[in-house]
Amino acid sequence: MRIPNHIGIIPDGNRRWAESKGFSKEKGYSLGGITPGLLLFKLCQKAGIKEITYYGFTTDNTKRPSIQKEAFVKACIDAVKILSKEDAELLVVGNTESKSFPKDLIPYTTRRVFGKGGIKVNFLVNYGWEWDLYNLKSSSNKTKSIIPTIHSNEISRIDLIIRWGGRRRLSGFLPVQSVYSDFYIVNDFWPDFKPEHFYDALNWYNDQDITLGG
Amino acid sequence: MRIPNHIGIIPDGNRRWAESKGFSKEKGYSLGGITPGLLLFKLCQKAGIKEITYYGFTTDNTKRPSIQKEAFVKACIDAVKILSKEDAELLVVGNTESKSFPKDLIPYTTRRVFGKGGIKVNFLVNYGWEWDLYNLKSSSNKTKSIIPTIHSNEISRIDLIIRWGGRRRLSGFLPVQSVYSDFYIVNDFWPDFKPEHFYDALNWYNDQDITLGG
């Protein structure tokens, strides 16, 4: 079986899940958002995936009501801390110059090895696609690749993006690393994560041809 | 009904279609690739779409065997010339400094109005996503939007991307304009285009919420 090196995770549907359960929207992050991230990490580790990138929150998201903002910021902090107890090499990428960037996560903005390391795990936290690309050098720069010049340059090309919550869009997720990615959509909400979602995505990916645009 | 302003078209599956019919691969472009483009244009015009972008060919594609390359370049030239007989405002975007850019299309690299104009039609010809972004200014540039700084800056944000041929990926298609786009996949090959594909995509799009990442 052909296993992707790098999986991007768009964990959407937390608010819709909360509403469907009769909770207020912000409860979706604390009650439903964190456990699936740890479960998925363990499945990736077992499957031999080399790198995972979680879409935490974006600068676009920070325009939401403050009760929601506090909830998803806290969920991101908790998720990073939980994974720092595993064997993983963690990196948080996002705009640290803005007030919305959680200070607790500053120590994670250079990659650090936890436990025995082995699998790279990236979290996009207060990430914005325009912020990411802003760093690009002008056309006088003759490097052959653009990736070294963007803010997220330590995140490699993504093979497979899995999005929960049924929407079929990137919503600003790493535009450069996702140019050739295959997209797999799970209709269930992220808090309803099941291992089958992951295995179905891997099976589907195994049937795709890889051309890198060629 | 909520109609997208701007539709991106990824007309994939020409070679697989040709093989399925017992033709050699390159025949897919000439025999199957052009008529669907005109049919789709007319449906867009009727539906009140304001802008369409066709993914013609990329710098990645030019690495294919020369018989295929000649065939898809000719199909692009023919498609632009056919649409220049309609009421449309045409623009060809791509790397004109490379030998692979067809000279016949140089006159279309600034937007021109044909007939009564009205609908913008963009063709990506010898387009490359890295080439597109290369023009980006360094982070010292404090403009609020990145779009004015890229090569494809005359192409607006895309609301809906329709891809034929079953693959679920962008393959380098306009990474900046597609950050918030909804993706609709048609399993049929592009030469098997049917009006239902377009109407099904519009109906699906009508049921999506639009958040622009918020």
Short mmCIF file of C-alpha atoms in Angstrom, two decimals:
data_model
loop_
_atom_site.label_atom_id
_atom_site.label_comp_id
_atom_site.label_asym_id
_atom_site.label_seq_id
_atom_site.Cartn_x
_atom_site.Cartn_y
_atom_site.Cartn_z
CA MET A 1 0.00 0.00 0.00
CA ARG A 2 1.20 3.47 -0.91
CA ILE A 3 1.16 5.57 2.26
CA PRO A 4 1.27 9.38 2.04
CA ASN A 5 4.31 10.98 3.62
CA HIS A 6 2.46 14.06 4.78
CA ILE A 7 -1.21 14.43 5.70
CA GLY A 8 -3.00 17.75 6.21
CA ILE A 9 -5.94 17.73 8.62
CA ILE A 10 -8.82 20.21 8.42
CA PRO A 11 -10.86 19.42 11.54
CA ASP A 12 -14.09 21.21 10.62
CA GLY A 13 -17.59 20.94 12.07
CA ASN A 14 -17.00 21.54 15.79
CA ARG A 15 -19.68 24.22 16.05
CA ARG A 16 -22.21 22.32 13.96
CA TRP A 17 -21.59 19.23 16.10
CA ALA A 18 -22.12 21.22 19.32
CA GLU A 19 -25.38 22.64 18.01
CA SER A 20 -26.56 19.20 16.93
CA LYS A 21 -26.03 18.00 20.50
CA GLY A 22 -27.80 21.00 22.04
CA PHE A 23 -24.58 22.61 23.33
CA SER A 24 -23.57 26.20 22.69
CA LYS A 25 -21.23 26.47 19.69
CA GLU A 26 -17.99 27.06 21.59
CA LYS A 27 -18.38 23.77 23.45
CA GLY A 28 -17.59 22.01 20.19
CA TYR A 29 -13.88 22.75 20.59
CA SER A 30 -13.40 21.70 24.21
CA LEU A 31 -15.81 18.76 24.27
CA GLY A 32 -15.26 17.43 20.79
CA GLY A 33 -12.11 18.80 19.25
CA ILE A 34 -9.17 17.43 21.21
CA THR A 35 -9.56 13.67 21.62
CA PRO A 36 -9.92 13.04 17.86
CA GLY A 37 -6.59 14.83 17.31
CA LEU A 38 -4.79 12.46 19.66
CA LEU A 39 -6.54 9.38 18.24
CA LEU A 40 -5.65 10.42 14.71
CA PHE A 41 -2.04 11.10 15.69
CA LYS A 42 -1.72 7.56 17.04
CA LEU A 43 -3.20 6.06 13.87
CA CYS A 44 -0.77 8.10 11.73
CA GLN A 45 2.15 6.98 13.87
CA LYS A 46 1.09 3.34 13.47
CA ALA A 47 0.60 3.70 9.70
CA GLY A 48 4.09 5.12 9.20
CA ILE A 49 3.03 8.63 8.18
CA LYS A 50 6.08 10.94 8.46
CA GLU A 51 4.41 14.34 8.89
CA ILE A 52 0.99 15.65 9.93
CA THR A 53 -0.24 19.24 9.80
CA TYR A 54 -3.30 20.22 11.83
CA TYR A 55 -5.27 23.31 10.86
CA GLY A 56 -5.64 24.90 14.29
CA PHE A 57 -7.07 28.38 13.83
CA THR A 58 -6.60 31.18 11.36
CA THR A 59 -6.46 34.94 11.51
CA ASP A 60 -9.81 34.81 9.65
CA ASN A 61 -11.26 32.73 12.53
CA THR A 62 -10.23 35.32 15.14
CA LYS A 63 -13.04 37.59 13.90
CA ARG A 64 -15.57 35.24 15.52
CA PRO A 65 -17.30 36.03 18.86
CA SER A 66 -14.76 36.13 21.70
CA ILE A 67 -16.31 33.21 23.59
CA GLN A 68 -15.64 31.02 20.55
CA LYS A 69 -12.21 32.49 20.03
CA GLU A 70 -11.19 31.74 23.62
CA ALA A 71 -12.48 28.19 23.21
CA PHE A 72 -10.57 27.36 20.03
CA VAL A 73 -7.38 29.04 21.26
CA LYS A 74 -7.54 26.95 24.43
CA ALA A 75 -8.22 23.80 22.42
CA CYS A 76 -5.08 24.45 20.33
CA ILE A 77 -2.94 25.00 23.41
CA ASP A 78 -4.30 21.82 24.99
CA ALA A 79 -3.75 19.81 21.80
CA VAL A 80 -0.11 20.88 21.53
CA LYS A 81 0.52 20.09 25.19
CA ILE A 82 -1.12 16.68 24.92
CA LEU A 83 0.99 15.76 21.90
CA SER A 84 4.13 16.96 23.67
CA LYS A 85 3.68 13.90 25.90
CA GLU A 86 3.99 11.61 22.86
CA ASP A 87 6.96 10.63 20.67
CA ALA A 88 6.79 13.46 18.16
CA GLU A 89 8.65 16.45 16.71
CA LEU A 90 6.35 19.43 17.16
CA LEU A 91 6.24 22.77 15.40
CA VAL A 92 3.71 25.59 15.72
CA VAL A 93 3.48 27.92 12.71
CA GLY A 94 1.56 31.19 12.76
CA ASN A 95 1.77 34.92 13.12
CA THR A 96 3.41 35.40 16.52
CA GLU A 97 3.48 39.17 16.11
CA SER A 98 -0.27 39.46 16.60
CA LYS A 99 -2.07 39.58 19.98
CA SER A 100 -4.15 36.57 18.96
CA PHE A 101 -1.13 34.27 19.08
CA PRO A 102 -1.22 32.36 22.40
CA LYS A 103 1.93 33.07 24.47
CA ASP A 104 1.87 29.51 25.83
CA LEU A 105 2.76 28.27 22.36
CA ILE A 106 5.75 30.55 21.69
CA PRO A 107 8.17 27.83 22.94
CA TYR A 108 6.90 25.54 20.19
CA THR A 109 7.60 27.88 17.26
CA THR A 110 10.91 26.18 16.56
CA ARG A 111 10.69 22.43 16.04
CA ARG A 112 11.29 20.42 19.22
CA VAL A 113 11.65 16.70 19.73
CA PHE A 114 9.50 15.11 22.43
CA GLY A 115 9.99 11.56 23.69
CA LYS A 116 11.68 9.54 20.97
CA GLY A 117 10.52 11.95 18.26
CA GLY A 118 10.06 10.31 14.86
CA ILE A 119 6.92 11.87 13.39
CA LYS A 120 6.72 15.57 12.56
CA VAL A 121 3.55 17.25 13.77
CA ASN A 122 2.79 20.80 12.69
CA PHE A 123 0.02 23.00 14.08
CA LEU A 124 -1.16 26.10 12.26
CA VAL A 125 -2.01 28.57 15.01
CA ASN A 126 -3.10 32.12 14.18
CA TYR A 127 -2.16 31.23 10.62
CA GLY A 128 -3.14 33.30 7.60
CA TRP A 129 -2.47 32.43 3.99
CA GLU A 130 -1.65 36.03 3.13
CA TRP A 131 0.69 36.28 6.11
CA ASP A 132 2.31 33.04 4.93
CA LEU A 133 2.98 34.32 1.42
CA TYR A 134 3.94 37.87 2.49
CA ASN A 135 7.47 36.76 3.03
CA LEU A 136 7.96 35.87 -0.61
CA LYS A 137 10.90 37.52 -2.25
CA SER A 138 10.42 39.60 -5.38
CA SER A 139 10.85 38.08 -8.82
CA SER A 140 14.50 39.14 -8.83
CA ASN A 141 15.05 36.17 -6.53
CA LYS A 142 16.16 33.35 -8.83
CA THR A 143 15.74 30.39 -6.48
CA LYS A 144 14.09 27.46 -8.22
CA SER A 145 11.55 26.84 -5.49
CA ILE A 146 9.21 29.16 -3.71
CA ILE A 147 8.86 27.06 -0.58
CA PRO A 148 12.06 28.30 1.14
CA THR A 149 10.80 31.88 0.94
CA ILE A 150 7.43 31.55 2.69
CA HIS A 151 6.71 31.73 6.43
CA SER A 152 5.64 28.08 6.56
CA ASN A 153 8.85 26.93 4.87
CA GLU A 154 9.50 24.19 7.43
CA ILE A 155 6.28 22.46 6.40
CA SER A 156 6.78 20.15 3.42
CA ARG A 157 4.53 19.47 0.43
CA ILE A 158 1.29 17.75 1.47
CA ASP A 159 0.24 14.50 -0.22
CA LEU A 160 -3.24 14.04 1.21
CA ILE A 161 -5.59 16.55 2.84
CA ILE A 162 -8.48 15.14 4.88
CA ARG A 163 -11.27 17.54 5.75
CA TRP A 164 -14.05 16.68 8.19
CA GLY A 165 -17.47 18.36 8.19
CA GLY A 166 -18.43 17.93 4.53
CA ARG A 167 -17.15 21.16 3.04
CA ARG A 168 -15.07 20.91 -0.10
CA ARG A 169 -12.63 23.76 0.13
CA LEU A 170 -9.21 24.63 1.50
CA SER A 171 -10.31 27.71 3.49
CA GLY A 172 -6.83 29.19 3.19
CA PHE A 173 -4.94 26.05 4.26
CA LEU A 174 -1.27 26.24 3.13
CA PRO A 175 -1.80 27.29 -0.50
CA VAL A 176 1.75 26.48 -1.55
CA GLN A 177 2.09 23.06 0.08
CA SER A 178 -1.34 21.98 -1.18
CA VAL A 179 -0.93 22.71 -4.91
CA TYR A 180 -0.67 18.99 -5.75
CA SER A 181 -2.47 17.49 -2.73
CA ASP A 182 -5.29 15.00 -3.10
CA PHE A 183 -8.42 16.04 -1.14
CA TYR A 184 -10.54 13.60 0.80
CA ILE A 185 -13.76 14.83 2.37
CA VAL A 186 -15.40 13.20 5.40
CA ASN A 187 -19.03 14.22 5.81
CA ASP A 188 -19.06 13.55 9.56
CA PHE A 189 -18.11 16.38 11.88
CA TRP A 190 -14.60 16.33 13.39
CA PRO A 191 -15.84 15.50 16.93
CA ASP A 192 -17.48 12.39 15.42
CA PHE A 193 -14.05 11.16 14.26
CA LYS A 194 -13.81 7.41 13.70
CA PRO A 195 -10.72 5.38 12.72
CA GLU A 196 -12.60 4.26 9.58
CA HIS A 197 -12.47 7.83 8.28
CA PHE A 198 -8.69 7.66 8.31
CA TYR A 199 -8.48 4.16 6.83
CA ASP A 200 -11.02 5.01 4.12
CA ALA A 201 -8.93 8.08 3.22
CA LEU A 202 -5.75 5.99 3.00
CA ASN A 203 -7.48 3.38 0.83
CA TRP A 204 -8.80 6.08 -1.47
CA TYR A 205 -5.37 7.72 -1.68
CA ASN A 206 -3.82 4.38 -2.58
CA ASP A 207 -5.95 4.35 -5.75
CA GLN A 208 -4.92 7.82 -6.93
CA ASP A 209 -2.13 8.30 -9.41
CA ILE A 210 0.52 10.81 -8.48
CA THR A 211 1.60 13.15 -11.27
CA LEU A 212 2.66 16.33 -9.46
CA GLY A 213 0.96 18.26 -12.22
CA GLY A 214 2.95 16.50 -15.00
CA MET B 1 -30.56 30.73 -6.66
CA ARG B 2 -27.10 31.90 -5.67
CA ILE B 3 -24.91 31.93 -8.77
CA PRO B 4 -21.11 32.01 -8.46
CA ASN B 5 -19.46 35.08 -9.95
CA HIS B 6 -16.37 33.26 -11.08
CA ILE B 7 -15.99 29.60 -12.07
CA GLY B 8 -12.67 27.80 -12.55
CA ILE B 9 -12.65 24.92 -15.01
CA ILE B 10 -10.17 22.03 -14.83
CA PRO B 11 -10.92 20.06 -18.00
CA ASP B 12 -9.15 16.82 -17.12
CA GLY B 13 -9.40 13.33 -18.61
CA ASN B 14 -8.72 14.01 -22.31
CA ARG B 15 -6.05 11.32 -22.58
CA ARG B 16 -8.00 8.74 -20.59
CA TRP B 17 -11.04 9.43 -22.79
CA ALA B 18 -8.97 8.96 -25.96
CA GLU B 19 -7.59 5.65 -24.69
CA SER B 20 -11.06 4.47 -23.70
CA LYS B 21 -12.19 5.08 -27.29
CA GLY B 22 -9.16 3.32 -28.80
CA PHE B 23 -7.52 6.57 -29.98
CA SER B 24 -3.94 7.55 -29.23
CA LYS B 25 -3.72 9.83 -26.19
CA GLU B 26 -3.08 13.11 -28.01
CA LYS B 27 -6.34 12.77 -29.96
CA GLY B 28 -8.16 13.52 -26.71
CA TYR B 29 -7.39 17.21 -27.05
CA SER B 30 -8.38 17.78 -30.67
CA LEU B 31 -11.32 15.38 -30.83
CA GLY B 32 -12.74 15.87 -27.39
CA GLY B 33 -11.37 18.98 -25.76
CA ILE B 34 -12.69 21.95 -27.69
CA THR B 35 -16.44 21.58 -28.19
CA PRO B 36 -17.14 21.14 -24.44
CA GLY B 37 -15.38 24.45 -23.78
CA LEU B 38 -17.69 26.31 -26.13
CA LEU B 39 -20.81 24.54 -24.83
CA LEU B 40 -19.84 25.36 -21.25
CA PHE B 41 -19.14 28.98 -22.16
CA LYS B 42 -22.64 29.33 -23.57
CA LEU B 43 -24.20 27.80 -20.45
CA CYS B 44 -22.21 30.18 -18.23
CA GLN B 45 -23.27 33.15 -20.32
CA LYS B 46 -26.93 32.09 -20.02
CA ALA B 47 -26.64 31.53 -16.26
CA GLY B 48 -25.21 35.00 -15.64
CA ILE B 49 -21.71 33.89 -14.59
CA LYS B 50 -19.40 36.93 -14.76
CA GLU B 51 -16.01 35.28 -15.14
CA ILE B 52 -14.68 31.86 -16.23
CA THR B 53 -11.10 30.62 -16.05
CA TYR B 54 -10.07 27.61 -18.12
CA TYR B 55 -7.02 25.62 -17.12
CA GLY B 56 -5.35 25.31 -20.52
CA PHE B 57 -1.89 23.85 -20.02
CA THR B 58 0.88 24.28 -17.48
CA THR B 59 4.63 24.42 -17.54
CA ASP B 60 4.44 21.02 -15.76
CA ASN B 61 2.42 19.63 -18.71
CA THR B 62 5.07 20.70 -21.23
CA LYS B 63 7.32 17.88 -19.99
CA ARG B 64 4.99 15.37 -21.72
CA PRO B 65 5.85 13.72 -25.09
CA SER B 66 6.03 16.31 -27.88
CA ILE B 67 3.14 14.80 -29.86
CA GLN B 68 0.87 15.41 -26.83
CA LYS B 69 2.35 18.84 -26.21
CA GLU B 70 1.68 19.92 -29.81
CA ALA B 71 -1.88 18.64 -29.51
CA PHE B 72 -2.79 20.48 -26.30
CA VAL B 73 -1.08 23.70 -27.43
CA LYS B 74 -3.09 23.61 -30.66
CA ALA B 75 -6.30 22.88 -28.73
CA CYS B 76 -5.68 25.98 -26.57
CA ILE B 77 -5.05 28.19 -29.59
CA ASP B 78 -8.20 26.87 -31.27
CA ALA B 79 -10.28 27.36 -28.11
CA VAL B 80 -9.20 31.00 -27.74
CA LYS B 81 -9.90 31.70 -31.41
CA ILE B 82 -13.33 30.06 -31.24
CA LEU B 83 -14.31 32.10 -28.19
CA SER B 84 -13.06 35.29 -29.87
CA LYS B 85 -16.09 34.90 -32.18
CA GLU B 86 -18.45 35.13 -29.18
CA ASP B 87 -19.46 38.06 -26.95
CA ALA B 88 -16.67 37.83 -24.40
CA GLU B 89 -13.72 39.65 -22.83
CA LEU B 90 -10.74 37.36 -23.28
CA LEU B 91 -7.43 37.20 -21.45
CA VAL B 92 -4.61 34.68 -21.75
CA VAL B 93 -2.34 34.39 -18.69
CA GLY B 94 0.92 32.47 -18.70
CA ASN B 95 4.66 32.67 -19.00
CA THR B 96 5.22 34.37 -22.35
CA GLU B 97 8.99 34.42 -21.85
CA SER B 98 9.28 30.67 -22.39
CA LYS B 99 9.47 28.95 -25.81
CA SER B 100 6.43 26.86 -24.92
CA PHE B 101 4.14 29.88 -25.02
CA PRO B 102 2.32 29.87 -28.38
CA LYS B 103 3.07 33.05 -30.36
CA ASP B 104 -0.46 33.04 -31.80
CA LEU B 105 -1.79 33.86 -28.34
CA ILE B 106 0.49 36.82 -27.57
CA PRO B 107 -2.19 39.28 -28.83
CA TYR B 108 -4.56 37.96 -26.14
CA THR B 109 -2.28 38.59 -23.16
CA THR B 110 -3.98 41.90 -22.43
CA ARG B 111 -7.75 41.67 -22.00
CA ARG B 112 -9.67 42.33 -25.19
CA VAL B 113 -13.39 42.71 -25.78
CA PHE B 114 -14.94 40.62 -28.57
CA GLY B 115 -18.47 41.15 -29.87
CA LYS B 116 -20.53 42.78 -27.15
CA GLY B 117 -18.17 41.55 -24.42
CA GLY B 118 -19.89 41.04 -21.11
CA ILE B 119 -18.37 37.88 -19.66
CA LYS B 120 -14.69 37.65 -18.75
CA VAL B 121 -12.99 34.50 -19.99
CA ASN B 122 -9.47 33.71 -18.84
CA PHE B 123 -7.25 30.96 -20.25
CA LEU B 124 -4.19 29.74 -18.39
CA VAL B 125 -1.66 28.95 -21.09
CA ASN B 126 1.87 27.83 -20.21
CA TYR B 127 0.91 28.70 -16.65
CA GLY B 128 2.92 27.66 -13.61
CA TRP B 129 1.95 28.27 -10.02
CA GLU B 130 5.53 29.07 -9.05
CA TRP B 131 5.87 31.47 -11.96
CA ASP B 132 2.59 33.06 -10.83
CA LEU B 133 3.81 33.67 -7.29
CA TYR B 134 7.36 34.65 -8.24
CA ASN B 135 6.32 38.19 -8.72
CA LEU B 136 5.33 38.61 -5.08
CA LYS B 137 6.95 41.48 -3.34
CA SER B 138 8.96 40.93 -0.18
CA SER B 139 7.39 41.33 3.24
CA SER B 140 8.45 44.97 3.33
CA ASN B 141 5.51 45.56 1.01
CA LYS B 142 2.65 46.59 3.27
CA THR B 143 -0.26 46.25 0.87
CA LYS B 144 -3.24 44.55 2.48
CA SER B 145 -3.81 42.10 -0.33
CA ILE B 146 -1.44 39.81 -2.13
CA ILE B 147 -3.49 39.53 -5.31
CA PRO B 148 -2.21 42.76 -6.94
CA THR B 149 1.37 41.47 -6.70
CA ILE B 150 1.06 38.14 -8.54
CA HIS B 151 1.34 37.51 -12.28
CA SER B 152 -2.30 36.44 -12.51
CA ASN B 153 -3.50 39.61 -10.79
CA GLU B 154 -6.19 40.31 -13.37
CA ILE B 155 -7.94 37.07 -12.46
CA SER B 156 -10.31 37.51 -9.51
CA ARG B 157 -11.05 35.21 -6.57
CA ILE B 158 -12.75 32.00 -7.72
CA ASP B 159 -16.04 30.93 -6.13
CA LEU B 160 -16.47 27.48 -7.63
CA ILE B 161 -13.94 25.15 -9.25
CA ILE B 162 -15.31 22.32 -11.38
CA ARG B 163 -12.92 19.55 -12.25
CA TRP B 164 -13.72 16.82 -14.78
CA GLY B 165 -12.05 13.40 -14.81
CA GLY B 166 -12.56 12.36 -11.17
CA ARG B 167 -9.35 13.60 -9.58
CA ARG B 168 -9.64 15.62 -6.41
CA ARG B 169 -6.79 18.05 -6.53
CA LEU B 170 -5.89 21.49 -7.81
CA SER B 171 -2.78 20.43 -9.78
CA GLY B 172 -1.30 23.89 -9.35
CA PHE B 173 -4.41 25.81 -10.47
CA LEU B 174 -4.24 29.44 -9.26
CA PRO B 175 -3.27 28.85 -5.61
CA VAL B 176 -4.09 32.40 -4.50
CA GLN B 177 -7.46 32.77 -6.22
CA SER B 178 -8.58 29.32 -5.03
CA VAL B 179 -7.93 29.65 -1.28
CA TYR B 180 -11.67 29.91 -0.51
CA SER B 181 -13.11 28.16 -3.60
CA ASP B 182 -15.61 25.34 -3.34
CA PHE B 183 -14.54 22.25 -5.34
CA TYR B 184 -16.94 20.18 -7.37
CA ILE B 185 -15.70 16.99 -9.00
CA VAL B 186 -17.26 15.41 -12.08
CA ASN B 187 -16.25 11.78 -12.56
CA ASP B 188 -16.84 11.84 -16.31
CA PHE B 189 -13.96 12.83 -18.56
CA TRP B 190 -13.97 16.37 -20.00
CA PRO B 191 -14.73 15.20 -23.58
CA ASP B 192 -17.88 13.56 -22.18
CA PHE B 193 -19.14 16.95 -20.96
CA LYS B 194 -22.88 17.19 -20.47
CA PRO B 195 -24.92 20.26 -19.48
CA GLU B 196 -26.10 18.31 -16.39
CA HIS B 197 -22.56 18.42 -15.02
CA PHE B 198 -22.73 22.20 -14.96
CA TYR B 199 -26.25 22.38 -13.56
CA ASP B 200 -25.45 19.78 -10.88
CA ALA B 201 -22.40 21.84 -9.88
CA LEU B 202 -24.50 25.03 -9.65
CA ASN B 203 -27.14 23.26 -7.56
CA TRP B 204 -24.49 21.89 -5.22
CA TYR B 205 -22.86 25.31 -4.93
CA ASN B 206 -26.21 26.85 -4.08
CA ASP B 207 -26.32 24.66 -0.94
CA GLN B 208 -22.86 25.67 0.33
CA ASP B 209 -22.44 28.40 2.89
CA ILE B 210 -19.91 31.08 2.07
CA THR B 211 -17.63 32.08 4.93
CA LEU B 212 -14.40 33.16 3.21
CA GLY B 213 -12.56 31.41 6.01
CA GLY B 214 -14.38 33.34 8.78
#
